[in-house]
Amino acid sequence: MSLQFMITVTLNGLTLAALYFIVASGFSLIFGLMRTVNMAHGSLYMIGAYVGFSVFDSLYASNATAGYAWYVGLLAGVVAAAVAGVVIQVVFLGWMQGQELRQALVTIGLSIIIADQLLAHFGGNPFQFFAPDALFGPTPVPVIGRYSTFRLFQIGLALAVGVGLWLLLNKTRLGIMVRAGVDDRQMLAACGVNVPLISVATFALGAGLAGLGGVIGATAQPVALGVDVKFLLTSLVVVIVGGMGSIGGTAIGAILIGVAEQWGQALFPTYSVILTFAIMVAVLAVRPQGLLGRTGR
Amino acid sequence: MGGRLEIDDLHVTFGQAVILQGVTLSLDRAPLSLVGRNGMGKSTLCHAIMGMVAARQGSVTLDGRPLLGLGPSRVARGGIALVPQGRRMFPSLSVHEHLLLVAGRSKGAWTVERVYETFPRLAERRRNGGHQLSGGEQQMLAISRALLMNPRIVIMDEPSEGLAPVIVDHLIETLRAIAAEGMGVLLVEQNMRVATSVSDQVAIMVTGRIATTMPARELEADRDAQRRYLGVSHGH
């Protein structure tokens, strides 16, 4: 096994981890901090990818607008997913606060409906964004020669998302409110805070991150129906491994799962799927609350 | 500052259990203490005023504005703050974050700086987590959290619970100072000494009703009433 091979596989793992982190951090925000079980998180990813692509596609067709088509598509994907998330929270989940089984069942139902609606409106063909010129093509990298610029950008974006979320939760008033709401929602309300509004804002942010992941994922690789289940499962595994509601834990979980998946595919492609779940089982056996999770109250 | 809180014929039930059966009480400029044994409905009354539990019947008004049915966040913004029983700190927040959470959203005399001046101990521990504080420090923080909302009425639910006697003395001074500034104080207490030191009038709650309201001095002298209503023996 050459060094070049090892670095390439590890880089592939890290770039995949970056995508997993972006999507799973949104899931962690909603699931871990708000205790809302959103099984439609993968559907929000797909909404981001599909809506983003349809905007991208119409702009890319014309030479005048092709230059910024990707950026507008990205924005559209994020906004569409955030809006869909707000609708889900306000219409369905807000008045089932604390009823986790009901929330899980309702969101599973929604994810089936959303998948069928996307199929009906956008068709079943795979599609892929073209990365904008600035991010297109290879970048020189020591030892392995060159590596996809967009995939390196993915890592940078994930870092930015992680730092941004940390700052938001730890350095802003909204973050203080979100954390206080995890501790004691009723007391937070008695402090004059509009708790349902905080929930909607958190949900919009988490859903927007799913949409961001959708556009990024659909730029890195072609996307077709079915990715909703894949990304929901991956987000669940990442959050369970890393620990609920912990940004750092989500990052570690994403890196573990992403790198393990790529190494598994390189070394034993047939059984690589098992590796992800083996990690989850091992972590659950040793630390049921996840690597960086706090023990439940 | 200050406001008129009127509670009229308030009923609260939990399932089959009747907790409050027609509480009528009013609070104006002067602080009022509410005493009674465990399980008489004192905390439920606090929660019902705040909108944290639903009332079945009756009314609660602040300066004539009805509060029932608004929910806790709008009651809080309407000018009533609660220092809850057990203090209910947010374990995820530092001392300073507890204050930032409520600071600056209302105009009034209380600011974060003033809290730190009044309670220097909190300033020393501003980076500590709320749950790392001693009982007395937690109580100072819970009171500060309420004061920073610059409410017209502050409801305190058993603030002296679990505090050492010397800390209780400090608490009494603090509550007197708050009341002297003109903020309405409804003090729910089991500790007779605190209740009678802070207010001139004491309301006594028995099985979900206000049994009687009497001057604090009279209750202090009347051991028979103390035993009957509060089950306290001499010495408190």
Coordinates of C-alpha atoms in Angstrom, one line a residue:
Chain A
M1 CA 0.0 0.0 0.0
S2 CA 1.6 3.3 -1.1
L3 CA 1.6 6.4 1.0
Q4 CA -0.1 8.2 -1.9
F5 CA -3.0 5.7 -1.7
M6 CA -3.3 6.1 2.0
I7 CA -3.4 9.9 1.8
T8 CA -6.0 9.9 -1.0
V9 CA -8.3 7.5 0.9
T10 CA -7.9 9.5 4.1
L11 CA -8.7 12.7 2.2
N12 CA -11.7 11.1 0.6
G13 CA -12.8 10.1 4.1
L14 CA -12.3 13.6 5.5
T15 CA -14.2 15.3 2.7
L16 CA -17.0 12.8 3.1
A17 CA -16.9 13.5 6.9
A18 CA -17.2 17.2 6.1
L19 CA -20.4 16.6 4.3
Y20 CA -21.7 14.3 7.0
F21 CA -20.8 16.9 9.6
I22 CA -22.7 19.7 7.9
V23 CA -25.9 17.5 7.6
A24 CA -25.6 15.8 11.0
S25 CA -24.9 19.1 12.9
G26 CA -28.3 20.2 11.8
F27 CA -29.8 17.0 12.9
S28 CA -27.9 17.2 16.2
L29 CA -29.2 20.7 16.8
I30 CA -32.8 19.6 16.4
F31 CA -32.6 16.2 18.0
G32 CA -30.0 16.8 20.7
L33 CA -30.9 20.3 21.8
M34 CA -34.6 20.5 21.2
R35 CA -35.3 16.8 21.8
T36 CA -37.4 16.8 18.6
V37 CA -37.1 13.6 16.7
N38 CA -37.1 14.7 13.1
M39 CA -37.0 11.6 10.9
A40 CA -37.6 13.9 7.9
H41 CA -34.1 15.4 8.1
G42 CA -33.0 13.4 5.0
S43 CA -36.0 14.8 3.2
L44 CA -34.8 18.3 4.0
Y45 CA -31.4 17.4 2.5
M46 CA -33.2 16.3 -0.7
I47 CA -35.4 19.4 -0.7
G48 CA -32.2 21.5 -0.6
A49 CA -30.6 19.5 -3.4
Y50 CA -33.7 19.5 -5.7
V51 CA -34.9 23.0 -5.2
G52 CA -31.3 24.3 -5.3
F53 CA -30.7 22.3 -8.5
S54 CA -33.8 23.6 -10.3
V55 CA -32.8 27.2 -9.6
F56 CA -29.1 26.4 -10.6
D57 CA -30.3 24.7 -13.8
S58 CA -32.4 27.5 -15.0
L59 CA -29.6 30.1 -14.4
Y60 CA -26.9 27.8 -15.8
A61 CA -28.7 27.6 -19.1
S62 CA -27.9 31.2 -19.9
N63 CA -24.4 32.4 -20.4
A64 CA -25.1 35.7 -18.7
T65 CA -26.1 34.1 -15.4
A66 CA -24.1 30.8 -15.5
G67 CA -21.2 32.4 -13.5
Y68 CA -23.2 32.8 -10.3
A69 CA -25.7 30.0 -10.9
W70 CA -24.2 27.7 -8.3
Y71 CA -24.1 30.4 -5.5
V72 CA -27.8 31.3 -6.1
G73 CA -28.7 27.6 -6.3
L74 CA -26.9 27.1 -2.9
L75 CA -28.8 29.9 -1.3
A76 CA -32.1 28.7 -2.8
G77 CA -31.5 25.2 -1.5
V78 CA -30.7 26.4 2.0
V79 CA -33.7 28.7 2.2
A80 CA -36.1 26.0 0.8
A81 CA -35.0 23.5 3.4
A82 CA -35.2 26.1 6.2
V83 CA -38.7 27.1 5.1
A84 CA -39.8 23.4 4.9
G85 CA -38.3 22.9 8.3
V86 CA -40.2 25.8 9.8
V87 CA -43.5 24.5 8.2
I88 CA -42.8 21.0 9.7
Q89 CA -42.1 22.5 13.2
V90 CA -45.0 25.0 13.2
V91 CA -47.7 22.8 11.6
F92 CA -46.8 19.3 12.9
L93 CA -44.2 19.1 15.7
G94 CA -44.7 22.3 17.8
W95 CA -47.8 21.0 19.5
M96 CA -46.3 17.5 20.1
Q97 CA -43.4 18.8 22.2
G98 CA -42.0 16.0 24.3
Q99 CA -44.0 13.2 22.5
E100 CA -41.1 11.6 20.8
L101 CA -42.8 8.5 19.4
R102 CA -45.5 10.6 17.8
Q103 CA -43.0 13.1 16.4
A104 CA -41.0 10.2 14.9
L105 CA -44.0 8.6 13.3
V106 CA -45.3 11.9 11.9
T107 CA -41.9 12.8 10.4
I108 CA -41.5 9.3 8.9
G109 CA -44.8 9.8 7.2
L110 CA -43.8 13.3 6.0
S111 CA -40.5 11.9 4.6
I112 CA -42.4 9.4 2.5
I113 CA -44.8 12.1 1.2
I114 CA -41.9 14.5 0.5
A115 CA -40.0 11.8 -1.4
D116 CA -43.0 11.1 -3.6
Q117 CA -43.7 14.7 -4.2
L118 CA -40.1 15.3 -5.3
L119 CA -40.3 12.3 -7.6
A120 CA -43.6 13.7 -9.1
H121 CA -42.2 17.2 -9.7
F122 CA -38.5 16.6 -10.6
G123 CA -38.6 13.1 -12.0
G124 CA -36.3 10.2 -11.1
N125 CA -33.2 11.0 -13.0
P126 CA -29.9 11.6 -11.2
F127 CA -28.5 15.1 -11.4
Q128 CA -25.4 17.0 -10.3
F129 CA -24.4 20.6 -9.9
F130 CA -21.4 21.9 -11.7
A131 CA -19.1 23.6 -9.2
P132 CA -18.4 27.3 -9.8
D133 CA -15.2 28.2 -11.6
A134 CA -13.4 29.2 -8.5
L135 CA -13.9 25.7 -7.0
F136 CA -13.7 23.7 -10.1
G137 CA -10.8 21.4 -11.1
P138 CA -7.8 20.1 -9.1
T139 CA -5.5 21.8 -6.5
P140 CA -1.9 20.8 -6.1
V141 CA -1.4 18.8 -3.0
P142 CA 2.0 17.5 -1.7
V143 CA 2.8 13.7 -2.1
I144 CA -0.4 12.8 -4.0
G145 CA 0.1 15.5 -6.7
R146 CA -3.4 17.0 -6.9
Y147 CA -6.8 16.7 -5.4
S148 CA -10.3 18.0 -6.2
T149 CA -10.6 21.7 -5.2
F150 CA -14.3 21.4 -4.4
R151 CA -13.7 18.5 -2.0
L152 CA -11.1 20.6 -0.2
F153 CA -13.6 23.4 -0.1
Q154 CA -16.0 21.0 1.5
I155 CA -13.6 20.6 4.5
G156 CA -13.2 24.3 4.8
L157 CA -17.0 24.8 4.7
A158 CA -17.5 22.2 7.4
L159 CA -14.9 23.9 9.6
A160 CA -16.7 27.2 9.1
V161 CA -20.1 25.6 10.0
G162 CA -18.6 24.1 13.1
V163 CA -17.0 27.3 14.3
G164 CA -20.1 29.3 13.4
L165 CA -22.4 27.0 15.4
W166 CA -20.0 27.0 18.4
L167 CA -20.0 30.8 18.4
L168 CA -23.7 30.9 18.0
L169 CA -24.4 28.6 20.8
N170 CA -21.8 29.9 23.2
K171 CA -21.4 33.6 22.4
T172 CA -24.9 34.9 21.4
R173 CA -28.1 35.5 23.3
L174 CA -29.9 33.1 21.0
G175 CA -27.4 30.4 22.0
I176 CA -28.0 31.1 25.7
M177 CA -31.7 30.8 25.1
V178 CA -31.3 27.5 23.2
R179 CA -29.2 26.0 25.9
A180 CA -31.4 27.3 28.7
G181 CA -34.4 25.7 26.8
V182 CA -32.7 22.3 26.9
D183 CA -32.4 22.6 30.7
D184 CA -35.9 23.9 31.6
R185 CA -38.3 25.1 28.9
Q186 CA -40.9 26.3 31.4
M187 CA -38.5 28.4 33.4
L188 CA -37.1 29.9 30.2
A189 CA -40.7 30.9 29.3
A190 CA -41.1 32.4 32.8
C191 CA -38.0 34.5 32.1
G192 CA -40.1 36.2 29.3
V193 CA -38.6 34.3 26.4
N194 CA -40.9 33.3 23.6
V195 CA -39.9 29.6 23.6
P196 CA -41.9 28.4 20.6
L197 CA -40.1 31.1 18.5
I198 CA -36.7 29.9 19.7
S199 CA -37.7 26.4 18.7
V200 CA -38.7 27.5 15.2
A201 CA -35.5 29.4 14.8
T202 CA -33.4 26.4 15.9
F203 CA -35.4 24.2 13.6
A204 CA -34.9 26.6 10.7
L205 CA -31.2 26.6 11.3
G206 CA -31.0 22.8 11.5
A207 CA -33.1 22.3 8.4
G208 CA -31.0 25.0 6.6
L209 CA -27.9 23.0 7.3
A210 CA -29.5 19.9 5.8
G211 CA -30.3 22.0 2.7
L212 CA -26.7 23.2 2.6
G213 CA -25.5 19.6 2.8
G214 CA -27.9 18.8 0.0
V215 CA -26.4 21.3 -2.4
I216 CA -22.8 20.4 -1.4
G217 CA -23.5 16.7 -1.6
A218 CA -25.1 17.1 -5.0
T219 CA -22.1 19.0 -6.3
A220 CA -19.6 16.4 -5.1
Q221 CA -21.5 13.4 -6.4
P222 CA -24.7 12.9 -8.5
V223 CA -27.8 12.7 -6.5
A224 CA -31.0 10.7 -7.0
L225 CA -34.0 9.6 -5.0
G226 CA -33.1 7.5 -2.0
V227 CA -30.4 9.8 -0.6
D228 CA -32.9 10.9 2.1
V229 CA -32.7 7.6 3.8
K230 CA -28.9 7.4 3.4
F231 CA -28.4 10.8 5.0
L232 CA -31.0 10.3 7.7
L233 CA -29.3 7.1 8.7
T234 CA -25.8 8.6 8.5
S235 CA -26.9 11.6 10.6
L236 CA -28.4 9.2 13.2
V237 CA -25.2 7.2 13.4
V238 CA -23.0 10.2 13.6
V239 CA -25.0 11.8 16.3
I240 CA -25.3 8.6 18.3
V241 CA -21.5 7.9 18.0
G242 CA -20.5 11.5 18.8
G243 CA -23.1 12.3 21.5
M244 CA -26.3 14.2 21.2
G245 CA -26.4 18.0 21.2
S246 CA -22.6 18.3 21.2
I247 CA -21.0 20.1 18.2
G248 CA -17.6 18.6 19.0
G249 CA -19.1 15.2 19.3
T250 CA -20.8 15.5 16.0
A251 CA -17.5 16.5 14.4
I252 CA -15.7 13.5 15.9
G253 CA -18.6 11.1 14.9
A254 CA -18.6 12.5 11.4
I255 CA -14.8 12.0 11.0
L256 CA -14.9 8.5 12.4
I257 CA -17.8 7.4 10.2
G258 CA -16.6 9.2 7.0
V259 CA -13.0 7.9 7.3
A260 CA -14.1 4.4 8.2
E261 CA -16.5 4.3 5.3
Q262 CA -13.8 5.3 2.8
W263 CA -11.2 3.0 4.2
G264 CA -13.7 0.1 4.4
Q265 CA -14.5 0.6 0.7
A266 CA -10.8 0.7 -0.2
L267 CA -9.9 -2.4 1.8
F268 CA -13.0 -4.7 1.8
P269 CA -15.6 -3.1 -0.4
T270 CA -18.2 -5.9 0.0
Y271 CA -18.4 -5.6 3.8
S272 CA -17.7 -1.9 4.2
V273 CA -21.3 -1.1 5.2
I274 CA -20.9 -3.2 8.3
L275 CA -18.0 -1.1 9.5
T276 CA -20.2 1.9 10.2
F277 CA -22.6 0.0 12.3
A278 CA -19.8 -1.9 14.0
I279 CA -18.4 1.4 15.2
M280 CA -21.9 2.4 16.4
V281 CA -22.3 -0.9 18.3
A282 CA -18.8 -0.6 19.9
V283 CA -19.4 3.0 21.0
L284 CA -22.9 2.2 22.4
A285 CA -21.4 -0.7 24.3
V286 CA -18.7 1.4 26.0
R287 CA -20.3 4.8 26.1
P288 CA -24.0 4.7 25.6
Q289 CA -24.3 8.5 25.7
G290 CA -21.9 8.9 22.7
L291 CA -18.2 9.9 22.8
L292 CA -18.7 13.5 23.9
G293 CA -22.4 13.2 25.0
R294 CA -23.5 14.1 28.5
T295 CA -25.3 11.5 30.5
G296 CA -29.1 12.0 30.2
R297 CA -30.9 13.7 33.0
Chain B
M1 CA -42.8 50.5 39.4
G2 CA -45.2 48.5 41.5
G3 CA -48.6 47.4 40.4
R4 CA -51.8 46.1 41.7
L5 CA -52.1 42.3 41.5
E6 CA -55.7 41.0 42.0
I7 CA -56.4 37.4 42.3
D8 CA -60.1 36.6 42.4
D9 CA -61.8 33.2 43.1
L10 CA -59.0 31.2 41.5
H11 CA -59.5 27.5 41.1
V12 CA -56.9 25.0 39.9
T13 CA -57.4 21.3 39.6
F14 CA -55.0 18.5 38.6
G15 CA -57.1 15.7 37.3
Q16 CA -59.4 14.8 40.2
A17 CA -57.4 16.7 42.8
V18 CA -58.5 20.2 43.6
I19 CA -55.5 22.2 44.5
L20 CA -56.8 25.8 44.7
Q21 CA -60.5 26.3 45.5
G22 CA -61.2 29.9 45.3
V23 CA -58.2 32.0 46.2
T24 CA -58.8 35.7 46.5
L25 CA -55.9 37.9 47.3
S26 CA -54.7 41.3 46.4
L27 CA -51.3 42.9 46.5
D28 CA -50.6 46.6 46.2
R29 CA -47.6 48.7 47.3
A30 CA -46.9 46.9 50.5
P31 CA -45.2 43.5 50.4
L32 CA -47.3 40.5 51.4
S33 CA -46.2 37.2 52.8
L34 CA -48.2 34.1 52.2
V35 CA -47.6 31.2 54.6
G36 CA -49.1 27.8 55.1
R37 CA -48.1 24.2 55.5
N38 CA -46.7 22.0 52.8
G39 CA -49.2 20.9 50.2
M40 CA -51.7 23.7 50.9
G41 CA -51.3 25.0 47.3
K42 CA -48.8 27.9 47.7
S43 CA -46.5 26.9 44.9
T44 CA -49.5 26.1 42.7
L45 CA -50.8 29.6 43.3
C46 CA -47.4 31.0 42.1
H47 CA -47.5 28.8 39.1
A48 CA -51.1 29.7 38.3
I49 CA -50.3 33.5 38.4
M50 CA -47.4 32.9 36.1
G51 CA -49.4 30.9 33.7
M52 CA -47.3 27.8 34.3
V53 CA -50.4 25.8 35.2
A54 CA -53.8 26.3 33.8
A55 CA -56.6 27.7 36.0
R56 CA -60.1 26.3 35.8
Q57 CA -61.9 29.3 37.0
G58 CA -61.3 32.8 38.4
S59 CA -59.2 35.7 37.4
V60 CA -55.8 37.2 37.9
T61 CA -55.2 40.8 36.8
L62 CA -52.3 43.2 37.0
D63 CA -53.4 46.8 37.1
G64 CA -56.7 45.6 35.6
R65 CA -55.1 43.7 32.7
P66 CA -56.2 40.0 32.8
L67 CA -53.2 37.6 32.9
L68 CA -54.9 34.1 32.9
G69 CA -54.4 32.2 29.7
L70 CA -51.4 34.3 28.4
G71 CA -48.8 31.7 29.2
P72 CA -45.6 32.3 31.2
S73 CA -43.6 34.3 28.7
R74 CA -46.2 36.9 28.2
V75 CA -47.0 37.1 31.9
A76 CA -43.3 37.6 32.5
R77 CA -43.1 40.4 29.9
G78 CA -46.3 41.8 31.4
G79 CA -44.4 42.6 34.6
I80 CA -44.4 39.6 36.9
A81 CA -41.2 37.7 37.7
L82 CA -40.9 34.5 39.6
V83 CA -38.2 33.3 41.9
P84 CA -39.2 29.7 41.8
Q85 CA -39.1 27.1 44.6
G86 CA -35.9 25.1 44.3
R87 CA -34.4 28.1 42.4
R88 CA -34.4 26.3 39.0
M89 CA -31.0 27.4 37.7
F90 CA -30.1 26.5 34.1
P91 CA -27.2 24.0 34.5
S92 CA -25.9 24.7 31.0
L93 CA -25.5 28.4 31.7
S94 CA -22.8 30.3 33.6
V95 CA -23.8 32.9 36.2
H96 CA -23.1 35.7 33.7
E97 CA -25.2 34.0 31.1
H98 CA -28.1 33.7 33.5
L99 CA -28.1 37.5 33.7
L100 CA -27.6 38.1 30.0
L101 CA -30.6 35.9 29.3
V102 CA -32.9 38.4 30.9
A103 CA -30.9 41.6 30.8
G104 CA -31.7 44.6 28.6
R105 CA -35.2 43.5 27.5
S106 CA -37.0 45.8 29.9
K107 CA -36.2 49.4 31.0
G108 CA -35.8 49.9 34.7
A109 CA -33.5 50.3 37.6
W110 CA -31.9 46.9 37.5
T111 CA -28.9 46.3 35.2
V112 CA -26.3 43.6 35.2
E113 CA -23.8 46.1 36.7
R114 CA -26.2 46.9 39.5
V115 CA -26.7 43.2 40.2
Y116 CA -22.9 42.7 40.5
E117 CA -22.7 45.8 42.8
T118 CA -25.5 44.5 45.0
F119 CA -24.2 40.9 45.1
P120 CA -20.4 41.1 44.7
R121 CA -20.3 37.3 45.3
L122 CA -22.0 36.8 41.9
A123 CA -19.4 39.0 40.2
E124 CA -16.7 36.8 41.7
R125 CA -18.3 33.7 40.3
R126 CA -19.6 35.1 37.0
R127 CA -17.8 32.4 35.0
N128 CA -19.0 29.5 37.2
G129 CA -21.9 27.3 36.2
G130 CA -25.2 28.0 37.9
H131 CA -25.2 24.6 39.6
Q132 CA -21.7 25.1 41.0
L133 CA -22.9 27.8 43.4
S134 CA -23.8 27.3 47.0
G135 CA -27.4 27.4 48.0
G136 CA -27.2 31.1 49.1
E137 CA -25.4 32.1 45.9
Q138 CA -28.0 30.3 43.8
Q139 CA -30.7 32.1 45.6
M140 CA -29.0 35.5 44.9
L141 CA -28.8 34.5 41.3
A142 CA -32.4 33.4 41.1
I143 CA -33.4 36.7 42.7
S144 CA -31.2 38.7 40.3
R145 CA -32.6 36.8 37.3
A146 CA -36.1 38.0 38.4
L147 CA -35.0 41.6 39.2
L148 CA -33.3 42.1 35.9
M149 CA -36.7 41.7 34.2
N150 CA -37.6 44.9 36.1
P151 CA -41.0 43.5 37.0
R152 CA -43.7 45.4 38.7
I153 CA -44.3 42.4 41.0
V154 CA -41.8 39.7 42.0
I155 CA -43.1 36.4 43.4
M156 CA -40.7 34.5 45.6
D157 CA -41.5 30.9 46.3
E158 CA -39.8 29.8 49.5
P159 CA -36.5 31.7 49.0
S160 CA -35.1 30.8 52.4
E161 CA -35.5 27.0 51.8
G162 CA -32.3 25.2 52.6
L163 CA -30.3 28.3 53.5
A164 CA -28.1 28.7 56.6
P165 CA -29.4 31.2 59.2
V166 CA -26.8 33.8 58.5
I167 CA -27.6 33.7 54.8
V168 CA -31.3 34.0 55.7
D169 CA -30.5 37.2 57.5
H170 CA -28.9 38.6 54.4
L171 CA -31.9 37.4 52.3
I172 CA -34.3 39.3 54.6
E173 CA -32.2 42.5 54.2
T174 CA -32.3 42.0 50.4
L175 CA -36.1 41.4 50.3
R176 CA -36.7 44.5 52.4
A177 CA -34.5 46.6 50.2
I178 CA -36.4 45.4 47.1
A179 CA -39.8 46.1 48.6
A180 CA -38.5 49.5 49.9
E181 CA -37.8 50.5 46.3
G182 CA -41.4 50.1 45.4
M183 CA -41.4 46.8 43.6
G184 CA -44.4 44.6 44.6
V185 CA -43.3 41.6 46.6
L186 CA -45.4 38.4 47.1
L187 CA -43.4 36.3 49.4
V188 CA -44.3 32.6 49.9
E189 CA -42.6 31.2 53.0
Q190 CA -42.6 28.4 55.5
N191 CA -40.1 30.3 57.6
M192 CA -42.2 32.5 59.9
R193 CA -39.2 34.7 60.8
V194 CA -38.6 35.6 57.1
A195 CA -42.3 36.1 56.4
T196 CA -42.9 38.4 59.4
S197 CA -39.7 40.3 58.9
V198 CA -40.4 41.3 55.3
S199 CA -44.1 42.2 55.4
D200 CA -46.5 43.8 57.8
Q201 CA -49.4 41.7 56.5
V202 CA -49.4 37.9 56.4
A203 CA -51.9 35.8 54.5
I204 CA -52.4 32.2 55.6
M205 CA -53.3 29.5 53.2
V206 CA -55.1 26.3 54.2
T207 CA -56.2 23.6 51.7
G208 CA -56.3 25.8 48.7
R209 CA -57.9 28.8 50.2
I210 CA -56.8 32.0 52.0
A211 CA -58.0 31.2 55.6
T212 CA -57.2 34.6 56.9
T213 CA -55.0 37.7 56.6
M214 CA -53.5 39.2 59.7
P215 CA -50.8 41.7 60.8
A216 CA -47.4 40.0 61.0
R217 CA -47.0 41.2 64.6
E218 CA -50.3 39.6 65.7
L219 CA -49.3 36.2 64.1
E220 CA -45.9 36.4 65.7
A221 CA -47.5 36.7 69.1
D222 CA -50.3 34.2 68.5
R223 CA -48.7 30.8 69.1
D224 CA -52.1 29.2 69.0
A225 CA -52.7 30.4 65.4
Q226 CA -49.2 29.4 64.4
R227 CA -49.8 25.9 65.6
R228 CA -53.2 25.7 64.0
Y229 CA -52.4 27.1 60.6
L230 CA -48.7 26.3 60.2
G231 CA -48.0 23.4 62.5
V232 CA -44.9 25.2 63.8
S233 CA -43.7 24.8 67.3
H234 CA -42.1 27.6 69.2
G235 CA -38.7 28.8 68.1
H236 CA -39.2 29.7 64.5

